[in-house]
Coordinates of C-alpha atoms in Angstrom, one line a residue:
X39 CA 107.2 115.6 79.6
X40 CA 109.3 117.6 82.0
X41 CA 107.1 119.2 85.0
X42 CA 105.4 122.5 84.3
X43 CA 106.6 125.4 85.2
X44 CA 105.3 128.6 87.2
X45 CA 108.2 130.5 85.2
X46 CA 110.3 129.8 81.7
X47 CA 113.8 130.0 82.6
X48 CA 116.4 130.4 79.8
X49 CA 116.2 127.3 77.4
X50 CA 119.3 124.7 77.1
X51 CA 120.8 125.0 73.6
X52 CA 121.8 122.1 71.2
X53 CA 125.4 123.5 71.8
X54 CA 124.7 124.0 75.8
X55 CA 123.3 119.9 76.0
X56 CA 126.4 118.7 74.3
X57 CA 128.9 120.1 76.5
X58 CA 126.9 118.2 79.3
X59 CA 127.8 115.0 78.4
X60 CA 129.2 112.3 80.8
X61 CA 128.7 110.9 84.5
X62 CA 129.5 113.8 87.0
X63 CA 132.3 114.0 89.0
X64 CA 133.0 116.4 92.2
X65 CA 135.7 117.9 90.2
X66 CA 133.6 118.5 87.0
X67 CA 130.9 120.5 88.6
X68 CA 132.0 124.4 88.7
X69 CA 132.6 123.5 85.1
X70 CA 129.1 122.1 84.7
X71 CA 127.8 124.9 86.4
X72 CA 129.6 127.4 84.1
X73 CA 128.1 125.6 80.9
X74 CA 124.2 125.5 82.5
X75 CA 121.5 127.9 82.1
X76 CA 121.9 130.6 85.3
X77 CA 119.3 130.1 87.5
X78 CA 116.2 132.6 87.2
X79 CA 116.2 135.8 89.9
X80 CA 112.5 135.7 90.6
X81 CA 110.9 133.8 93.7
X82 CA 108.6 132.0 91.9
X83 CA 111.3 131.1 89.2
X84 CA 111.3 127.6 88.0
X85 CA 113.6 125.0 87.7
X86 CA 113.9 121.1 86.6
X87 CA 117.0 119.0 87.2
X88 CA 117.2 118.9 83.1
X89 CA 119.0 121.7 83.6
X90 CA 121.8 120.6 85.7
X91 CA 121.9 117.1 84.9
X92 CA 123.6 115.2 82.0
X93 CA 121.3 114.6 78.9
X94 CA 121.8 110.6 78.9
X95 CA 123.0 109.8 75.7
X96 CA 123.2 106.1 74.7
X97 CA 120.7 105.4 78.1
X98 CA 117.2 104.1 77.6
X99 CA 114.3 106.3 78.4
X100 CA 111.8 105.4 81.2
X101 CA 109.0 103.0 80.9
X102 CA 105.9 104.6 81.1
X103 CA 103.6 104.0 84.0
X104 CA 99.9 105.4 82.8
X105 CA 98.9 101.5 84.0
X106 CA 100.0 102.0 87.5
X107 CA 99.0 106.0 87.9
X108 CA 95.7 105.8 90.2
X109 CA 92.8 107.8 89.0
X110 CA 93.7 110.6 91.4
X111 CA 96.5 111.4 90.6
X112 CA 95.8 111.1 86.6
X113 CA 93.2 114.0 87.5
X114 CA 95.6 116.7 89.2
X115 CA 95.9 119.5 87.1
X116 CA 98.5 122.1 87.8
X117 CA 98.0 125.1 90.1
X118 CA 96.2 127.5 88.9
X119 CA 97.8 130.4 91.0
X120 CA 101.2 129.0 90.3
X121 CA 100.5 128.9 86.5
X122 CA 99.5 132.6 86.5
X123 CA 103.6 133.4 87.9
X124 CA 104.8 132.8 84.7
X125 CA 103.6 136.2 83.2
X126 CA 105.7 138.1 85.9
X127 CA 108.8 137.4 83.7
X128 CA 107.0 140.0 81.6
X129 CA 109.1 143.9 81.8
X130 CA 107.4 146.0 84.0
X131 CA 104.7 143.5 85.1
X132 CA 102.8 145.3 88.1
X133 CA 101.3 142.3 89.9
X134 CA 97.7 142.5 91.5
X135 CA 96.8 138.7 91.0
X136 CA 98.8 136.6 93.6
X137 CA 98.0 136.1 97.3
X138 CA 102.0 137.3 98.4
X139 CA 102.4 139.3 101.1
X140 CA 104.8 142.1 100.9
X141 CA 108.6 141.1 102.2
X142 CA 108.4 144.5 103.9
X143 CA 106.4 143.0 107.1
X144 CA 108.8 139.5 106.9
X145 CA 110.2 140.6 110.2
X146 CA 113.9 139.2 109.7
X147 CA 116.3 141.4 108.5
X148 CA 119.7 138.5 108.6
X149 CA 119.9 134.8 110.0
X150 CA 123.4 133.6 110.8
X151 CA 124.4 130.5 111.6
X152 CA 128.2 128.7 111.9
X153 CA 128.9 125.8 110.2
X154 CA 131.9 123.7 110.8
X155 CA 134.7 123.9 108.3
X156 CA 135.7 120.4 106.4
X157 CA 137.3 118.0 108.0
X158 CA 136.4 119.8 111.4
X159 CA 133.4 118.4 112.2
X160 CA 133.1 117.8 116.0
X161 CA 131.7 120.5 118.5
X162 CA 135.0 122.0 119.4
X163 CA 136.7 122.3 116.5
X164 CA 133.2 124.2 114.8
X165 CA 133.3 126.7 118.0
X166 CA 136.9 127.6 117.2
X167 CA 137.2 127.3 113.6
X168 CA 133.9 127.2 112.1
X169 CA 132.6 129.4 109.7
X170 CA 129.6 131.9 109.9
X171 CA 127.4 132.3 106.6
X172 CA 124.8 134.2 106.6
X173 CA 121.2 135.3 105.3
X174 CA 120.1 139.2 104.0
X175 CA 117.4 140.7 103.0
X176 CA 119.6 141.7 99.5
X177 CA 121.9 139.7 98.2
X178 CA 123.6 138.5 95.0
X179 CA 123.2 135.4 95.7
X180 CA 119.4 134.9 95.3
X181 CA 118.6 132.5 97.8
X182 CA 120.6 133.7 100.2
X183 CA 118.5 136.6 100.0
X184 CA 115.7 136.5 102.9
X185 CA 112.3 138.2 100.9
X186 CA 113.3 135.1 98.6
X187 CA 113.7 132.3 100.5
X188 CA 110.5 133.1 103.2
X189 CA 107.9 134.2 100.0
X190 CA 106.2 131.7 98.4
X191 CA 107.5 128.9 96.1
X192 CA 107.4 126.5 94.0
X193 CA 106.9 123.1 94.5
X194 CA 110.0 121.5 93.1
X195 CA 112.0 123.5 95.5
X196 CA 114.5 126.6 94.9
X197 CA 116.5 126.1 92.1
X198 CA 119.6 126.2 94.1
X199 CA 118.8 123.5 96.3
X200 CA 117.4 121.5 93.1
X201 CA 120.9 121.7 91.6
X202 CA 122.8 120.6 94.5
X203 CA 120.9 117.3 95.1
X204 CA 120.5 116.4 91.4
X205 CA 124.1 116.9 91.1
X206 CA 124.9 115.3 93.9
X207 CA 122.0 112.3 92.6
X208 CA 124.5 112.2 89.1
X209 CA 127.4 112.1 91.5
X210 CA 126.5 109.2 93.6
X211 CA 123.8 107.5 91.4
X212 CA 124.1 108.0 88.1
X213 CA 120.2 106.7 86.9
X214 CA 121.1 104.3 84.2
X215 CA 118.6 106.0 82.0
X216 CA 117.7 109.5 80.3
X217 CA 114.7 111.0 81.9
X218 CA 115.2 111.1 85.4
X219 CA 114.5 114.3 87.5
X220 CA 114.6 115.1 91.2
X221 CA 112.0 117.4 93.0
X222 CA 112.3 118.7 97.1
X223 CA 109.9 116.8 99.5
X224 CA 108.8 118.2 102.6
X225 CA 110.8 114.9 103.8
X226 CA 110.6 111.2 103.2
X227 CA 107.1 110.4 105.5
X228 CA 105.2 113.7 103.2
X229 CA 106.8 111.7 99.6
X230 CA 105.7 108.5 101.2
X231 CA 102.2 109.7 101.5
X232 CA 101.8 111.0 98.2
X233 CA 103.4 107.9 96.6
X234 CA 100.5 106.1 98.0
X235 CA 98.1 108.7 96.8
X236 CA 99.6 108.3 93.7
X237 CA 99.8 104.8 93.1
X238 CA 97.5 102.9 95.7
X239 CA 93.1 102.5 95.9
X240 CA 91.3 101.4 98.2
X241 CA 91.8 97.5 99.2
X242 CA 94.7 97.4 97.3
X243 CA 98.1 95.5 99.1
X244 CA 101.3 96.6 98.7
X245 CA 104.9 94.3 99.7
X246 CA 107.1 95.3 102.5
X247 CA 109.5 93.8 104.6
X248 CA 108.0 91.4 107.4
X249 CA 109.0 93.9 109.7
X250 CA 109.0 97.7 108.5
X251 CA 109.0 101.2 109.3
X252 CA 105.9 101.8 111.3
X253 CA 104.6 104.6 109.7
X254 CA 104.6 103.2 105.9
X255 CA 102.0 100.4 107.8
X256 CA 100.4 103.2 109.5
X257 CA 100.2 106.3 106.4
X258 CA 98.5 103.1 104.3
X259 CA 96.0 102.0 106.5
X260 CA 93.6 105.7 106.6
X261 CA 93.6 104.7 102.9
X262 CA 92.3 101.4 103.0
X263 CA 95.6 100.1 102.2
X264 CA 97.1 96.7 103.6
X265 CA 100.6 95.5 104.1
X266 CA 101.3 92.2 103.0
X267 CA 105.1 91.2 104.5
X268 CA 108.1 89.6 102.9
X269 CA 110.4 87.2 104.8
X270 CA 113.8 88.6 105.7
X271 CA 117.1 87.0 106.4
X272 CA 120.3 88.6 107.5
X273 CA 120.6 91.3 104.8
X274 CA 116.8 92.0 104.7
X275 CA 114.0 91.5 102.0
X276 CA 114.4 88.2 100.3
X277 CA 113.5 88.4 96.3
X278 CA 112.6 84.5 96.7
X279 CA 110.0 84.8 99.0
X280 CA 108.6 87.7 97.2
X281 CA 108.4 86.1 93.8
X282 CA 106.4 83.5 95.9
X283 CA 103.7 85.4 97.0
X284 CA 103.7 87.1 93.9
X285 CA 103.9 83.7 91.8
X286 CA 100.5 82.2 93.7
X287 CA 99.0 85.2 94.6
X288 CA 95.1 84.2 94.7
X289 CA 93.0 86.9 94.1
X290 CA 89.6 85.1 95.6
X291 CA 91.2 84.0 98.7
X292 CA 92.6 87.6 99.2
X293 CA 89.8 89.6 98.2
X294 CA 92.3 92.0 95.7
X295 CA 94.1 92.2 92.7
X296 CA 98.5 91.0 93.1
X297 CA 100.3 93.6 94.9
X298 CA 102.4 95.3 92.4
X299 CA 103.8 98.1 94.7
X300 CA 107.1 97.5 96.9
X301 CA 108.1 99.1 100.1
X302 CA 111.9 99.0 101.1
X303 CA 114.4 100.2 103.2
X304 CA 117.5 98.6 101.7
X305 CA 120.3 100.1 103.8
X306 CA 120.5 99.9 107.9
X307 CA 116.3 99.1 107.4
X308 CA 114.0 100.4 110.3
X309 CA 113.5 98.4 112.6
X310 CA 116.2 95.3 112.1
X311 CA 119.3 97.0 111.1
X312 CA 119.7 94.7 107.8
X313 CA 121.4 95.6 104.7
X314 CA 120.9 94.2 100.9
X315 CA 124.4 93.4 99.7
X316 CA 124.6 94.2 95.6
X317 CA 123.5 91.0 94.6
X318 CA 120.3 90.9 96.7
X319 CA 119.5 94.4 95.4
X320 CA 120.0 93.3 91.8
X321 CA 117.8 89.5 92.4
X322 CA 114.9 92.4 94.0
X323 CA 115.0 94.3 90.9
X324 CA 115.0 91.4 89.0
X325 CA 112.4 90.2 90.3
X326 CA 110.6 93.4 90.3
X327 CA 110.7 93.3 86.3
X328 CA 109.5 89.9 86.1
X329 CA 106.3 91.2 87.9
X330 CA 106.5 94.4 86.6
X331 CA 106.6 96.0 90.7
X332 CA 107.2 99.1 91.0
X333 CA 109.5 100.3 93.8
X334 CA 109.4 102.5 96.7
X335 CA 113.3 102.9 97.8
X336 CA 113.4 104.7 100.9
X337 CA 116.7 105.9 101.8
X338 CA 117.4 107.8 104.8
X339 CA 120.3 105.5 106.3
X340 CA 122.0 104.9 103.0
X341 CA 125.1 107.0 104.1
X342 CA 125.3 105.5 107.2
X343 CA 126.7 102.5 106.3
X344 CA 129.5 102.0 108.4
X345 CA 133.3 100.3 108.7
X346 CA 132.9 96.4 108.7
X347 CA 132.2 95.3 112.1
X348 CA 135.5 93.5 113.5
X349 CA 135.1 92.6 117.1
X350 CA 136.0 93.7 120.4
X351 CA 140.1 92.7 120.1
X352 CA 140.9 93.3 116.2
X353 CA 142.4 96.7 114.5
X354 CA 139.8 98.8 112.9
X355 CA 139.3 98.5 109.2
X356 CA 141.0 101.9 107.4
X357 CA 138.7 104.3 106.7
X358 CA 137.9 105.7 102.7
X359 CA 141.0 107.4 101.9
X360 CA 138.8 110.2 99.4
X361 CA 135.3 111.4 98.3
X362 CA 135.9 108.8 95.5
X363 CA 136.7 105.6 97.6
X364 CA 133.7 106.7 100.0
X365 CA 131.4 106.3 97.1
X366 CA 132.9 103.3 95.5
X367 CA 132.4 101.6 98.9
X368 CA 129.0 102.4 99.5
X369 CA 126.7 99.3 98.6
X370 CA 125.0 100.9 94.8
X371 CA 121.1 102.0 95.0
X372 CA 119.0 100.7 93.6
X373 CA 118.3 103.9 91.7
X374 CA 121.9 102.9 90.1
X375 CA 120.5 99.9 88.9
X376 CA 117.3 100.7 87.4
X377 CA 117.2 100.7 83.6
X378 CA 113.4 100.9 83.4
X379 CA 112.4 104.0 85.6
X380 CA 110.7 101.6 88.0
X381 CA 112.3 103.3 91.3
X382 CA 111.4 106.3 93.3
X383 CA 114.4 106.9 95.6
X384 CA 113.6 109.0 98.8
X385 CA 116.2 110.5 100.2
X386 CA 116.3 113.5 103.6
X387 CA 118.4 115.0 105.2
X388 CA 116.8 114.2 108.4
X389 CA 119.4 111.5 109.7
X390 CA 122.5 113.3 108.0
X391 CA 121.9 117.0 108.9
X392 CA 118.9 117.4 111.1
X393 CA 115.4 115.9 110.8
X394 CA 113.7 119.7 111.8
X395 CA 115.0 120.2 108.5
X396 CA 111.8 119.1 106.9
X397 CA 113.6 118.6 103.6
X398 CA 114.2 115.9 101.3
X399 CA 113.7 115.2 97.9
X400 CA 112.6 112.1 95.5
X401 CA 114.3 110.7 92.2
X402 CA 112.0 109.0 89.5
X403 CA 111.2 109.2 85.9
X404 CA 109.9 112.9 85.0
X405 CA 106.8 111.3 84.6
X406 CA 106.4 110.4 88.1
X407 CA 108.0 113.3 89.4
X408 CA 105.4 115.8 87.4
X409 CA 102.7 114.2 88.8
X410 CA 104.3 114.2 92.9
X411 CA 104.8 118.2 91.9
X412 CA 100.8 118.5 90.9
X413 CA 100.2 117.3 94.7
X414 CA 103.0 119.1 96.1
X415 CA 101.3 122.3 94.6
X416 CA 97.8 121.9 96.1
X417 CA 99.4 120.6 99.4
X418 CA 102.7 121.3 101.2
X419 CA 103.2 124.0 98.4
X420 CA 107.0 124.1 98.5
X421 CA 109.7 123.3 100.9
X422 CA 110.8 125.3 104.2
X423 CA 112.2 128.6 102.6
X424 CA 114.3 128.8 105.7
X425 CA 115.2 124.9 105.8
X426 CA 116.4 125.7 101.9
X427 CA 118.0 129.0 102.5
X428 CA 120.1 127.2 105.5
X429 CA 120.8 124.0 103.8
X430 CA 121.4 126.2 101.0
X431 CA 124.2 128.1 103.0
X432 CA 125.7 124.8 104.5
X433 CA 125.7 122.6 101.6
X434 CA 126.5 124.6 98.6
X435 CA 128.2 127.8 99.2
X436 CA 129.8 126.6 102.8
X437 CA 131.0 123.3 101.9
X438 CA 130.3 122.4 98.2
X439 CA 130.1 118.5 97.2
X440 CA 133.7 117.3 98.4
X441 CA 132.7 119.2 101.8
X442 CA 129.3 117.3 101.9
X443 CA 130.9 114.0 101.5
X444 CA 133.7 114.7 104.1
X445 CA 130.6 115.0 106.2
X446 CA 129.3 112.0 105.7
X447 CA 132.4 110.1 105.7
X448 CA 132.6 111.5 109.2
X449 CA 129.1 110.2 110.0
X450 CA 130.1 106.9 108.5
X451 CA 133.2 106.5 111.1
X452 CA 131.3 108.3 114.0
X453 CA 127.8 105.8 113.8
X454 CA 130.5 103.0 112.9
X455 CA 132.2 104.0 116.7
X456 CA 128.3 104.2 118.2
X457 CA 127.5 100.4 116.5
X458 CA 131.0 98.7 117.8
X459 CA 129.6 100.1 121.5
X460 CA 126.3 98.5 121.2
X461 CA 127.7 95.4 120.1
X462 CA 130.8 95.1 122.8
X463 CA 128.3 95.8 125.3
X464 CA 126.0 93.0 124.0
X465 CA 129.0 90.5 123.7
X466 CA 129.5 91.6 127.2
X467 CA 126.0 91.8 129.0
X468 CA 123.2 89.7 127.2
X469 CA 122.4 86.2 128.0
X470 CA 123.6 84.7 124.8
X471 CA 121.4 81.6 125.4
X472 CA 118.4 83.4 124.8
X473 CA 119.4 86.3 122.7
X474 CA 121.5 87.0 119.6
X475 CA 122.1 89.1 116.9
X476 CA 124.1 90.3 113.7
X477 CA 126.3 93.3 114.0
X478 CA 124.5 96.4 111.6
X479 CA 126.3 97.2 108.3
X480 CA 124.4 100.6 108.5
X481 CA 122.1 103.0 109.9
X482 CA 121.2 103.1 113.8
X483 CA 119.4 100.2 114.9
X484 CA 120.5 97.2 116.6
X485 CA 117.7 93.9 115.9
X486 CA 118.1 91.5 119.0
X487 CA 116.1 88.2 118.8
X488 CA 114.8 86.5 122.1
X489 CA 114.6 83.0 121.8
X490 CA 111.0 83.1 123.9
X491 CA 110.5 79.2 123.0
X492 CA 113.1 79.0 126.1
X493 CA 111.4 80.8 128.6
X494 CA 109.8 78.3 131.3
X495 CA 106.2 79.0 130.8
X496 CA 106.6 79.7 127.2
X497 CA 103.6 77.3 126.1
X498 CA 101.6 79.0 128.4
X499 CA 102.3 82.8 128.0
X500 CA 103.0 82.7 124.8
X501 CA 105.1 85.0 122.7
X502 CA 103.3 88.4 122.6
X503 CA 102.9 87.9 126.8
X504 CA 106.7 87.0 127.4
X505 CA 107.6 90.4 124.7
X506 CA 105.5 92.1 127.3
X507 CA 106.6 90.9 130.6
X508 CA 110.4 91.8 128.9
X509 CA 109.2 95.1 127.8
X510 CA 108.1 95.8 131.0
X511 CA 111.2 94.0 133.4
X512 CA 113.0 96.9 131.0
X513 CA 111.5 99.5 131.7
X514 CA 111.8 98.8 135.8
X515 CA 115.4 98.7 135.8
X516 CA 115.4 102.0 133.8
X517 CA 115.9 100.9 130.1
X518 CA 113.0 101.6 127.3
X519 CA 113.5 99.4 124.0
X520 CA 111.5 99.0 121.5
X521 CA 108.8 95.5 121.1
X522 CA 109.5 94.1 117.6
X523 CA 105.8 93.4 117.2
X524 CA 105.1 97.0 117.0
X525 CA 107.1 96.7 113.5
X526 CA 104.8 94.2 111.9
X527 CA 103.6 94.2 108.7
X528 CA 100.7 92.6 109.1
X529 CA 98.6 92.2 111.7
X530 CA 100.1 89.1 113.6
X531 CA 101.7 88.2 116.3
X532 CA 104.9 86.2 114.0
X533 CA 106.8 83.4 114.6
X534 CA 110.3 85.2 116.3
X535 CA 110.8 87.7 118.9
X536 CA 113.0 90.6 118.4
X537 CA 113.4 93.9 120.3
X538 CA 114.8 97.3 118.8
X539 CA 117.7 99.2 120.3
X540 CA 119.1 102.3 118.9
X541 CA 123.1 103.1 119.2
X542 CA 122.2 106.9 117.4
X543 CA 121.7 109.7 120.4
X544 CA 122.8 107.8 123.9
X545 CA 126.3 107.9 125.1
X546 CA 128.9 105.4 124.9
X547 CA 127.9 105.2 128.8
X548 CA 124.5 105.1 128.4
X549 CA 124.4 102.4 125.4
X550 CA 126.5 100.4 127.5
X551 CA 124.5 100.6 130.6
X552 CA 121.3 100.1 129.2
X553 CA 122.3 97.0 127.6
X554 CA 123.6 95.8 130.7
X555 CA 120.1 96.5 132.4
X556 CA 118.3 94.8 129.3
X557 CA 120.6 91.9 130.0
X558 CA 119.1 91.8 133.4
X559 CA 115.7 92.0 132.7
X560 CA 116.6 88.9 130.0
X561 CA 117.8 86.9 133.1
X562 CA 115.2 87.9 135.6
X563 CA 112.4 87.1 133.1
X564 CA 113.8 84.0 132.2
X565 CA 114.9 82.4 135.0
X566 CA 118.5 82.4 134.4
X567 CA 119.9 84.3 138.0

C-alpha cells in the first residue's frame, strides 16, 4: 500500500515498469529519468519513490509489521486538508478551500547561491570557478521556481528532491527486496522521534549501544522509554551480547516485555568512533531475525568513512580511483542486507552538506514509510521549501549523482587528513600509560579511554570523581572534551572511562594543541609530572 497522495500523478504503465528493470547505475539515470512518469507541476503534487525506483523483480516483498505498529500510529489517518489537494488537478478548479497564502506577498523575487564545480571543492577554487544557480519566481524547472518551493507541501517532500535520494538510495543500497520507498525528514533527530512514536509505549525498552547518541537516550525518556545498553568492542555493537540479553530477558525482574526495538549507529558511531565491519553487520541482522528486532539504522557518518589509518611514517593508502570504486569500498548498510524490511535507514545531509539544512530522509518498507508520512502531515508538514529548492539546485541540476559522489569522496580524504591529525598528535602528547585508543575508520569522533584504576586515589575517588577532576584540569589549560558518562545508555556510572574528542571543525593547529593540553591535564591529574 504505497502512501496516499494529496495529488494523482500520471500512472506507471505495464510497458513503463518493464523498462525499469535492474540495479541503478550513475550512468543509467538520464535514461531512467527519460522512461519515468514527469513529475506533476502543481505544489501540492505528489510523489512516491515507485516512480523512480526499479520494480524488484525476483526480490521478496517486506514482512509486514501490524505486530510492532503501536496503537498510535495504527490510528493516524491522513490529512484531511492535504486529501482535499487532489481535486485541484481538476481543469479550471478555482480553489477557496485551502489555508495557502498567495505567492504574491512571498517577498523573494530570486535566491542565488554558488556552488563549487566537481572536483573543485575547496574555498578557493569555488570563489574562482564556482558556479551560480539560481532560484525565480517562474521557471521551467518547477522547483526551482520560488511560489513553489516556499508554499505549502507535502509531506514526502518535492518530487524532485524524492527522486534524487531514492535514486541515489538504488545507487548505493540497492534494498534487497521490492517494496521499499524513501520519504524527506525534517532530519535524522525529527525521524528518530517519530520512529519512537511509531513503534515504542510507555515502559517499553529498546537496545542501543552501551554508549550512544545522547539524544536517542534523551527523545525516549519524555516517553517513558528506557534504554537498555549493548556491550561494544572495537567495531561497536556486539550481536553476541545482544542475543544475551535478549536470550534471558526476564520480564518479572524488569518490569516489561523483551526489547524488540534496536538503536544503531553502525558507521563512525556517536560518541566512540567505532565501525561494524560487514560481518558484524550481517551477525546484527542475523540476530535481529532470530528475535524478530526491528532496526533503527541511523546513518549520518556513513560517507565519512575514511582511508585506512596507516601511521605517522607510512605512504597514504590511494584514494578510490571513480564513483564506482568509492562505493564498492564503502562498508554495505545494512539497508543492503535486509531481505525482510526490518530496517529504517536514516540518512541527512547535516554532516555532508550542512546540518541548517534541516533535511533528510528515511528508507523502509512502504508500509512503514506511509505511516511516518501520516505524522509528518499533522506535524513538521513537509520539509524546508528553501532547504529543498537549494539542495535541489546543488545536488541535482548543479552536480548530478557523479558530482555528489566526487563530493563525498572529497569529504572521505579531507576527514581521513582531520583523523591522521588527531591521532599523530595523540601518539605524540598523551600519556600512553593511562590512555589509549583505536584510530576511527569513519565519521568525526575520536574515543580515548583513561585507565582511572591507575590514578593514586582511585579507590577513593572513584571513577565518576577522577572523569570530573580530568574534565575540569581540561578545561583550565583551555581544552573542552567531552565526559564519556554523558553517553551512557543507561543510567550508570560503567565500568571504563572514556572521553570524546572531535577532529570535524578545529584546525590542524588547534587539534593538535588541544590534545597536547589534554595530555597535560592527564599528567597533572595523575601524578605523572
Amino acid at each position: 500500500m504505497a502512501p496516499p497522495a494529496a495529488i494523482d500523478v500520471q500512472s506507471i504503465s505495464d510497458a513503463q515498469v518493464a523498462t525499469l528493470s535492474g540495479p541503478l547505475t550513475i550512468k543509467g539515470v538520464p535514461a531512467r529519468r527519460a522512461k519515468t512518469p514527469k513529475i506533476g507541476g502543481m505544489h501540492v503534487a505528489h510523489a512516491s519513490s515507485d516512480m523512480f525506483k526499479s520494480p524488484g523483480y525476483g526480490k521478496p516483498k517486506a514482512k509486514k509489521w501490524d505486530h510492532r505498529i503501536n496503537e498510535e500510529s495504527k490510528s493516524r489517518k491522513g490529512s484531511s486538508i492535504k486529501g482535499a489537494a487532489k481535486y485541484l488537478a481538476k481543469p479550471g478548479m478555482i480553489t477557496l478551500g485551502g489555508g495557502l497564502p498567495t505567492s504574491e506577498y512571498f517577498p523573494l523575487e530570486e535566491i542565488s547561491i554558488k556552488v563549487p564545480t566537481p572536483p573543485h571543492f575547496s574555498e578557493k577554487e569555488t570563489k574562482e570557478t564556482g558556479m551560480t544557480a539560481a532560484g525565480i519566481r517562474q521557471s521551467v524547472v518547477i522547483l526551482a521556481d520560488i511560489h513553489v518551493a516556499l508554499q505549502y507541501g507535502q509531506g514526502t517532500g518535492s518530487a524532485q528532491i524524492l527522486r534524487f535520494v531514492t535514486e541515489h538510495t538504488e545507487i548505493v543500497h540497492n534494498p534487497p527486496y521490492q517494496d521499499w520507498q524513501c520519504t524527506m525528514t525534517a532530519g535524522s533527530t525529527s525521524a528518530l522521534d517519530m520512529a519512537y512514536r511509531m513503534f515504542t509505549t510507555r515502559g517499553d525498552y529498546i537496545l542501543s549501544e552501551e554508549y550512544t547518541f545522547a539524544t536517542a537516550v534523551e527523545t525516549a525518556a519524555p516517553m517513558g522509554v528506557k534504554v537498555i545498553g549493548v556491550k561494544m568492542d572495537e567495531q561497536g555493537l556486539l550481536p553476541s551480547s545482544m542475543d544475551e540479553i535478549l536470550s534471558n530477558w526476564d520480564e518479572a525482574k524488569r518490569g516489561a516485555k523483551r526489547p524488540w526495538l534496536l538503536y544503531t549507529v553502525p558507521s563512525g558511531q556517536n560518541p566512540t568512533g567505532a565501525t561494524q565491519g560487514e560481518k558484524r553487520r550481517r551477525d546484527i541482522y542475523r540476530c535481529a531475525q532470530k528475535h524478530d528486532l526491528y532496526i533503527l539504522e541511523d546513518e549520518p557518518y556513513f560517507f565519512l568513512q575514511m582511508q585506512p589509518y596507516t601511521g605517522p611514517n607510512a605512504p597514504d593508502v590511494p584514494p578510490p580511483s571513480s564513483q564506482e570504486e568509492f562505493i564498492k569500498a564503502l562498508v554495505p548498510s545494512l539497508l543492503s542486507m535486509d531481505v525482510d524490511g526490518r530496517v529504517m535507514r536514516m540518512d541527512s545531509f547535516s554532516k555532508v552538506i550542512a546540518p541548517g539544512t534541516r533535511l533528510g530522509w528515511i528508507t523502509a518498507s512502504e508500509q512503514i514509510v506511509e505511516r511516518l508520512v501520516r505524522h509528518i502531515e499533522v506535524s513538521t508538514q513537509n520539509p524546508s521549501g528553501i532547504s529543498q529548492l537549494v539542495l535541489f539546485k546543488l545536488l541535482d541540476e548543479a552536480w548530478d549523482h557523479a558530482g555528489y559522489l566526487d563530493w563525498l569522496i572529497n569529504l572521505r580524504l579531507e576527514y581521513t587528513k582531520r583523523r591522521d591529525v588527531i591521532c599523530y598528535a595523540c601518539e605524540n602528547y598523551l600519556p600512553q600509560e593511562v590512555a589509549s585508543w583505536n584510530p576511527p575508520a569513519a565519521g568525526m569522533f575520536h574515543w580515548i579511554k583513561i585507565d582511572w584504576r591507575k590514578h593514586p586515589e582511585a579507590d577513593e575517588k572513584g571513577l565518576l570523581a577522577i572523569e570530573e577532576e580530568v574534565f575540569q584540569a581540561g578545561i583550565a589549560r583551555g581544552v573542552l572534551s567531552s565526559k564519556g558518562s554523558w553517553f551512557r545508555a543507561e543510567a550508570d556510572e560503567g565500568e571504563d572511562m572514556f572521553f570524546r574528542t572531535t577532529f570535524a571543525a578545529a584546525s590542524s593547529e588547534n587539534i593538535t594543541e588541544a590534545i597536547r593540553r589534554f595530555g597535560e591535564a592527564l599528567r597533572a591529574v595523575f601524578w605523572l609530572q
